[in-house]
GROMACS .gro file of C-alpha atoms in nm:
model
  295
    1UNK     CA    1  -0.463   1.680   1.355
    2UNK     CA    2  -0.105   1.599   1.220
    3UNK     CA    3   0.055   1.727   1.551
    4UNK     CA    4  -0.194   1.539   1.765
    5UNK     CA    5  -0.109   1.220   1.564
    6UNK     CA    6   0.251   1.269   1.611
    7UNK     CA    7   0.210   1.316   1.986
    8UNK     CA    8  -0.007   1.004   2.004
    9UNK     CA    9   0.256   0.805   1.814
   10UNK     CA   10   0.534   0.928   2.025
   11UNK     CA   11   0.342   0.847   2.349
   12UNK     CA   12   0.259   0.500   2.212
   13UNK     CA   13   0.631   0.430   2.125
   14UNK     CA   14   0.738   0.560   2.464
   15UNK     CA   15   0.491   0.325   2.638
   16UNK     CA   16   0.612   0.026   2.433
   17UNK     CA   17   0.975   0.106   2.520
   18UNK     CA   18   0.900   0.129   2.892
   19UNK     CA   19   0.691  -0.188   2.878
   20UNK     CA   20   0.984  -0.371   2.723
   21UNK     CA   21   1.219  -0.237   2.990
   22UNK     CA   22   0.978  -0.349   3.271
   23UNK     CA   23   0.954  -0.692   3.113
   24UNK     CA   24   1.327  -0.716   3.071
   25UNK     CA   25   1.356  -0.628   3.453
   26UNK     CA   26   1.106  -0.896   3.547
   27UNK     CA   27   1.281  -1.156   3.328
   28UNK     CA   28   1.612  -1.048   3.484
   29UNK     CA   29   1.481  -1.093   3.840
   30UNK     CA   30   1.321  -1.431   3.762
   31UNK     CA   31   1.623  -1.539   3.562
   32UNK     CA   32   1.859  -1.437   3.855
   33UNK     CA   33   1.659  -1.648   4.096
   34UNK     CA   34   1.666  -1.932   3.851
   35UNK     CA   35   2.041  -1.910   3.808
   36UNK     CA   36   2.075  -1.896   4.184
   37UNK     CA   37   1.871  -2.218   4.225
   38UNK     CA   38   2.075  -2.381   3.948
   39UNK     CA   39   2.389  -2.310   4.131
   40UNK     CA   40   2.299  -2.355   4.502
   41UNK     CA   41   2.049  -2.645   4.489
   42UNK     CA   42   2.107  -2.824   4.163
   43UNK     CA   43   2.486  -2.771   4.163
   44UNK     CA   44   2.494  -2.689   3.789
   45UNK     CA   45   2.832  -2.563   3.665
   46UNK     CA   46   3.022  -2.585   3.999
   47UNK     CA   47   3.270  -2.816   3.839
   48UNK     CA   48   3.406  -2.551   3.593
   49UNK     CA   49   3.366  -2.209   3.773
   50UNK     CA   50   3.271  -2.133   4.130
   51UNK     CA   51   2.997  -1.872   4.179
   52UNK     CA   52   2.958  -1.852   3.803
   53UNK     CA   53   2.594  -1.745   3.847
   54UNK     CA   54   2.712  -1.416   4.014
   55UNK     CA   55   2.910  -1.326   3.704
   56UNK     CA   56   2.617  -1.419   3.480
   57UNK     CA   57   2.379  -1.197   3.691
   58UNK     CA   58   2.627  -0.907   3.688
   59UNK     CA   59   2.667  -0.928   3.316
   60UNK     CA   60   2.289  -0.943   3.264
   61UNK     CA   61   2.242  -0.648   3.500
   62UNK     CA   62   2.486  -0.455   3.293
   63UNK     CA   63   2.284  -0.520   2.976
   64UNK     CA   64   1.958  -0.415   3.164
   65UNK     CA   65   2.132  -0.089   3.272
   66UNK     CA   66   2.220  -0.022   2.917
   67UNK     CA   67   1.857  -0.075   2.820
   68UNK     CA   68   1.749   0.148   3.099
   69UNK     CA   69   1.981   0.428   2.976
   70UNK     CA   70   1.864   0.378   2.621
   71UNK     CA   71   1.496   0.418   2.715
   72UNK     CA   72   1.507   0.698   2.976
   73UNK     CA   73   1.812   0.895   2.836
   74UNK     CA   74   1.905   0.815   2.483
   75UNK     CA   75   1.559   0.779   2.330
   76UNK     CA   76   1.410   1.042   2.552
   77UNK     CA   77   1.662   1.319   2.485
   78UNK     CA   78   1.836   1.197   2.175
   79UNK     CA   79   1.550   1.044   1.988
   80UNK     CA   80   1.386   1.124   1.658
   81UNK     CA   81   1.287   1.479   1.767
   82UNK     CA   82   1.645   1.551   1.863
   83UNK     CA   83   1.761   1.403   1.525
   84UNK     CA   84   1.505   1.621   1.344
   85UNK     CA   85   1.618   1.948   1.521
   86UNK     CA   86   1.982   1.871   1.456
   87UNK     CA   87   1.910   1.803   1.101
   88UNK     CA   88   1.719   2.131   1.068
   89UNK     CA   89   2.009   2.321   1.224
   90UNK     CA   90   2.256   2.157   0.993
   91UNK     CA   91   2.035   2.233   0.687
   92UNK     CA   92   1.983   2.603   0.805
   93UNK     CA   93   2.361   2.633   0.852
   94UNK     CA   94   2.428   2.488   0.505
   95UNK     CA   95   2.170   2.715   0.349
   96UNK     CA   96   2.348   3.015   0.503
   97UNK     CA   97   2.680   2.897   0.362
   98UNK     CA   98   2.526   2.839   0.026
   99UNK     CA   99   2.370   3.193   0.034
  100UNK     CA  100   2.705   3.343   0.126
  101UNK     CA  101   2.884   3.160  -0.157
  102UNK     CA  102   2.608   3.267  -0.411
  103UNK     CA  103   2.647   3.638  -0.306
  104UNK     CA  104   3.031   3.613  -0.332
  105UNK     CA  105   2.997   3.453  -0.673
  106UNK     CA  106   2.750   3.710  -0.789
  107UNK     CA  107   2.976   3.992  -0.653
  108UNK     CA  108   3.276   3.833  -0.827
  109UNK     CA  109   3.088   3.798  -1.149
  110UNK     CA  110   2.971   4.159  -1.137
  111UNK     CA  111   3.319   4.282  -1.053
  112UNK     CA  112   3.468   4.083  -1.348
  113UNK     CA  113   3.200   4.211  -1.585
  114UNK     CA  114   3.259   4.569  -1.470
  115UNK     CA  115   3.639   4.524  -1.492
  116UNK     CA  116   3.607   4.400  -1.846
  117UNK     CA  117   3.390   4.691  -1.924
  118UNK     CA  118   3.644   4.945  -1.794
  119UNK     CA  119   3.921   4.765  -1.966
  120UNK     CA  120   3.747   4.802  -2.292
  121UNK     CA  121   3.680   5.169  -2.208
  122UNK     CA  122   4.045   5.229  -2.150
  123UNK     CA  123   4.120   5.129  -2.512
  124UNK     CA  124   3.907   5.411  -2.637
  125UNK     CA  125   4.088   5.746  -2.653
  126UNK     CA  126   3.889   6.021  -2.465
  127UNK     CA  127   3.714   6.249  -2.696
  128UNK     CA  128   3.893   6.589  -2.709
  129UNK     CA  129   3.567   6.772  -2.703
  130UNK     CA  130   3.446   6.589  -2.376
  131UNK     CA  131   3.670   6.769  -2.141
  132UNK     CA  132   3.619   7.158  -2.165
  133UNK     CA  133   3.934   7.384  -2.140
  134UNK     CA  134   3.765   7.579  -1.861
  135UNK     CA  135   3.676   7.259  -1.653
  136UNK     CA  136   3.855   7.130  -1.354
  137UNK     CA  137   3.798   6.748  -1.348
  138UNK     CA  138   3.868   6.635  -0.991
  139UNK     CA  139   3.914   6.284  -0.848
  140UNK     CA  140   3.806   6.301  -0.477
  141UNK     CA  141   3.883   6.012  -0.250
  142UNK     CA  142   3.969   5.912   0.098
  143UNK     CA  143   4.270   5.660   0.100
  144UNK     CA  144   4.455   5.488   0.380
  145UNK     CA  145   4.815   5.379   0.387
  146UNK     CA  146   4.911   5.180   0.075
  147UNK     CA  147   4.634   5.358  -0.112
  148UNK     CA  148   4.364   5.140   0.045
  149UNK     CA  149   4.008   5.253  -0.049
  150UNK     CA  150   3.773   5.005   0.109
  151UNK     CA  151   3.651   4.648   0.148
  152UNK     CA  152   3.339   4.464   0.048
  153UNK     CA  153   3.216   4.771  -0.141
  154UNK     CA  154   3.221   4.985   0.166
  155UNK     CA  155   3.446   5.223   0.355
  156UNK     CA  156   3.653   5.069   0.631
  157UNK     CA  157   3.673   5.370   0.856
  158UNK     CA  158   3.438   5.642   0.970
  159UNK     CA  159   3.594   5.999   0.950
  160UNK     CA  160   3.328   6.265   1.008
  161UNK     CA  161   3.581   6.544   0.906
  162UNK     CA  162   3.626   6.379   0.574
  163UNK     CA  163   3.255   6.348   0.514
  164UNK     CA  164   3.200   6.711   0.595
  165UNK     CA  165   3.483   6.814   0.359
  166UNK     CA  166   3.333   6.587   0.086
  167UNK     CA  167   2.983   6.745   0.126
  168UNK     CA  168   3.119   7.102   0.129
  169UNK     CA  169   3.345   7.038  -0.178
  170UNK     CA  170   3.105   6.850  -0.399
  171UNK     CA  171   2.769   7.038  -0.324
  172UNK     CA  172   2.630   7.207  -0.626
  173UNK     CA  173   2.827   6.995  -0.866
  174UNK     CA  174   2.807   6.666  -1.082
  175UNK     CA  175   2.942   6.364  -0.899
  176UNK     CA  176   3.035   6.087  -1.130
  177UNK     CA  177   3.054   5.720  -1.001
  178UNK     CA  178   3.037   5.358  -1.083
  179UNK     CA  179   2.727   5.149  -1.010
  180UNK     CA  180   2.880   4.969  -0.720
  181UNK     CA  181   2.978   5.295  -0.558
  182UNK     CA  182   2.622   5.430  -0.603
  183UNK     CA  183   2.478   5.111  -0.451
  184UNK     CA  184   2.696   5.137  -0.148
  185UNK     CA  185   2.565   5.495  -0.099
  186UNK     CA  186   2.214   5.378  -0.165
  187UNK     CA  187   2.056   5.703  -0.282
  188UNK     CA  188   2.120   6.026  -0.467
  189UNK     CA  189   2.316   6.273  -0.253
  190UNK     CA  190   2.133   6.601  -0.195
  191UNK     CA  191   2.226   6.928  -0.382
  192UNK     CA  192   2.434   6.726  -0.633
  193UNK     CA  193   2.372   6.566  -0.968
  194UNK     CA  194   2.452   6.199  -0.943
  195UNK     CA  195   2.584   6.045  -1.271
  196UNK     CA  196   2.620   5.672  -1.265
  197UNK     CA  197   2.837   5.475  -1.513
  198UNK     CA  198   2.735   5.108  -1.587
  199UNK     CA  199   2.765   4.869  -1.859
  200UNK     CA  200   2.402   4.761  -1.806
  201UNK     CA  201   2.183   4.954  -2.056
  202UNK     CA  202   1.870   4.862  -1.852
  203UNK     CA  203   1.991   4.999  -1.516
  204UNK     CA  204   1.766   5.259  -1.354
  205UNK     CA  205   1.834   5.478  -1.043
  206UNK     CA  206   1.565   5.723  -0.942
  207UNK     CA  207   1.695   6.078  -0.917
  208UNK     CA  208   2.020   5.993  -1.101
  209UNK     CA  209   2.153   6.012  -1.454
  210UNK     CA  210   2.269   5.667  -1.585
  211UNK     CA  211   2.528   5.648  -1.874
  212UNK     CA  212   2.743   5.376  -2.024
  213UNK     CA  213   3.083   5.539  -2.042
  214UNK     CA  214   3.301   5.803  -1.881
  215UNK     CA  215   3.279   6.011  -2.196
  216UNK     CA  216   2.910   6.014  -2.166
  217UNK     CA  217   2.927   6.108  -1.804
  218UNK     CA  218   3.157   6.406  -1.880
  219UNK     CA  219   2.941   6.504  -2.163
  220UNK     CA  220   2.646   6.516  -1.918
  221UNK     CA  221   2.856   6.736  -1.690
  222UNK     CA  222   3.003   6.967  -1.961
  223UNK     CA  223   2.833   7.270  -1.821
  224UNK     CA  224   2.970   7.212  -1.468
  225UNK     CA  225   3.303   7.391  -1.428
  226UNK     CA  226   3.413   7.142  -1.155
  227UNK     CA  227   3.267   6.789  -1.184
  228UNK     CA  228   3.392   6.534  -0.927
  229UNK     CA  229   3.478   6.160  -0.987
  230UNK     CA  230   3.401   5.987  -0.658
  231UNK     CA  231   3.479   5.612  -0.730
  232UNK     CA  232   3.521   5.330  -0.728
  233UNK     CA  233   3.866   5.196  -0.793
  234UNK     CA  234   3.801   5.103  -1.163
  235UNK     CA  235   3.641   5.445  -1.234
  236UNK     CA  236   3.943   5.616  -1.069
  237UNK     CA  237   4.188   5.431  -1.290
  238UNK     CA  238   3.975   5.507  -1.603
  239UNK     CA  239   3.937   5.878  -1.509
  240UNK     CA  240   4.290   5.951  -1.407
  241UNK     CA  241   4.402   6.073  -1.748
  242UNK     CA  242   4.095   6.292  -1.790
  243UNK     CA  243   4.150   6.461  -1.448
  244UNK     CA  244   4.355   6.769  -1.368
  245UNK     CA  245   4.312   6.774  -0.991
  246UNK     CA  246   4.314   6.529  -0.709
  247UNK     CA  247   4.139   6.603  -0.371
  248UNK     CA  248   4.272   6.331  -0.135
  249UNK     CA  249   4.204   6.266   0.227
  250UNK     CA  250   4.500   6.057   0.362
  251UNK     CA  251   4.402   5.830   0.653
  252UNK     CA  252   4.721   5.769   0.842
  253UNK     CA  253   4.648   5.406   0.929
  254UNK     CA  254   4.673   5.066   0.775
  255UNK     CA  255   4.362   4.858   0.695
  256UNK     CA  256   4.282   4.525   0.538
  257UNK     CA  257   4.137   4.630   0.194
  258UNK     CA  258   4.031   4.472  -0.134
  259UNK     CA  259   4.026   4.793  -0.350
  260UNK     CA  260   4.300   5.055  -0.395
  261UNK     CA  261   4.340   5.404  -0.535
  262UNK     CA  262   4.571   5.412  -0.840
  263UNK     CA  263   4.932   5.512  -0.776
  264UNK     CA  264   4.989   5.898  -0.773
  265UNK     CA  265   5.295   5.955  -0.990
  266UNK     CA  266   5.490   6.248  -0.859
  267UNK     CA  267   5.623   6.306  -1.220
  268UNK     CA  268   5.261   6.377  -1.325
  269UNK     CA  269   5.104   6.507  -1.020
  270UNK     CA  270   5.230   6.790  -0.808
  271UNK     CA  271   5.129   6.837  -0.453
  272UNK     CA  272   5.001   7.194  -0.407
  273UNK     CA  273   4.856   7.192  -0.054
  274UNK     CA  274   4.850   6.972   0.259
  275UNK     CA  275   4.668   7.010   0.592
  276UNK     CA  276   4.740   6.760   0.862
  277UNK     CA  277   4.515   6.683   1.162
  278UNK     CA  278   4.544   6.465   1.461
  279UNK     CA  279   4.288   6.219   1.577
  280UNK     CA  280   4.027   6.352   1.826
  281UNK     CA  281   3.707   6.237   2.000
  282UNK     CA  282   3.518   6.245   1.662
  283UNK     CA  283   3.785   6.124   1.426
  284UNK     CA  284   3.957   5.802   1.536
  285UNK     CA  285   4.272   5.841   1.309
  286UNK     CA  286   4.522   6.105   1.219
  287UNK     CA  287   4.450   6.237   0.865
  288UNK     CA  288   4.551   6.494   0.606
  289UNK     CA  289   4.371   6.687   0.333
  290UNK     CA  290   4.603   6.694   0.028
  291UNK     CA  291   4.550   6.859  -0.313
  292UNK     CA  292   4.740   6.766  -0.631
  293UNK     CA  293   4.750   6.943  -0.969
  294UNK     CA  294   4.847   6.775  -1.293
  295UNK     CA  295   5.187   6.919  -1.404
   0.00000   0.00000   0.00000
């Protein structure tokens, strides 16, 4: 009923607009004849401007044309309905912008909170009993030039050879990661024990072990002779002094990134092996598999 009423109102308004236009045209015709009679037969105005009535008729006709355009073009195509649609488009666009800003602010807030958490963690000396003497704690990562790791909580490149190596290397072991890294993966990886570090004590992830510190994560993995730290950037920084091995895939290309792997200090880390590969039909960039051992 509301739609029918709106259609009726629209039709009624259009009829009134056209009626006014036709009435204006009739008045214009009659008025033009009247001005012609005033000039030709009653000689009104001849003393101050010759053929003044023609200019008057032309000007009046101009206003009638404006009226015609307003009725049949402006109000027909750019009327209330057009205004409503344009307003809806602007509102939808604004809502999208607001949603993007909200997500960015939430992400920044989460990142700040996690950073503060990891900063506090750094102040705590690692428990000597956490890392077993027979354990090899490995940081495994794929990094581009300038140690770039990723952007917007995701990898910037797709390198199947690296994914294959990651799967083969970490299968059967504990993989320790931050919450953001886990959420970028989206699920527990098969044939591995996923350990998630987060400052949120209420956080749950089905099929994973959730802890609140790196010490706790390493305690969970104490019976694994080779647990792996898989990210993200803050976890890598925090875990660097626990680790005794780095498994790095170097992607020989520059990318725009917002997170980076910590600097590998050659005074602390010794490169023990390197395999270099050229880009092929499956792997878009040149890359190298590099292993470091703590001196």
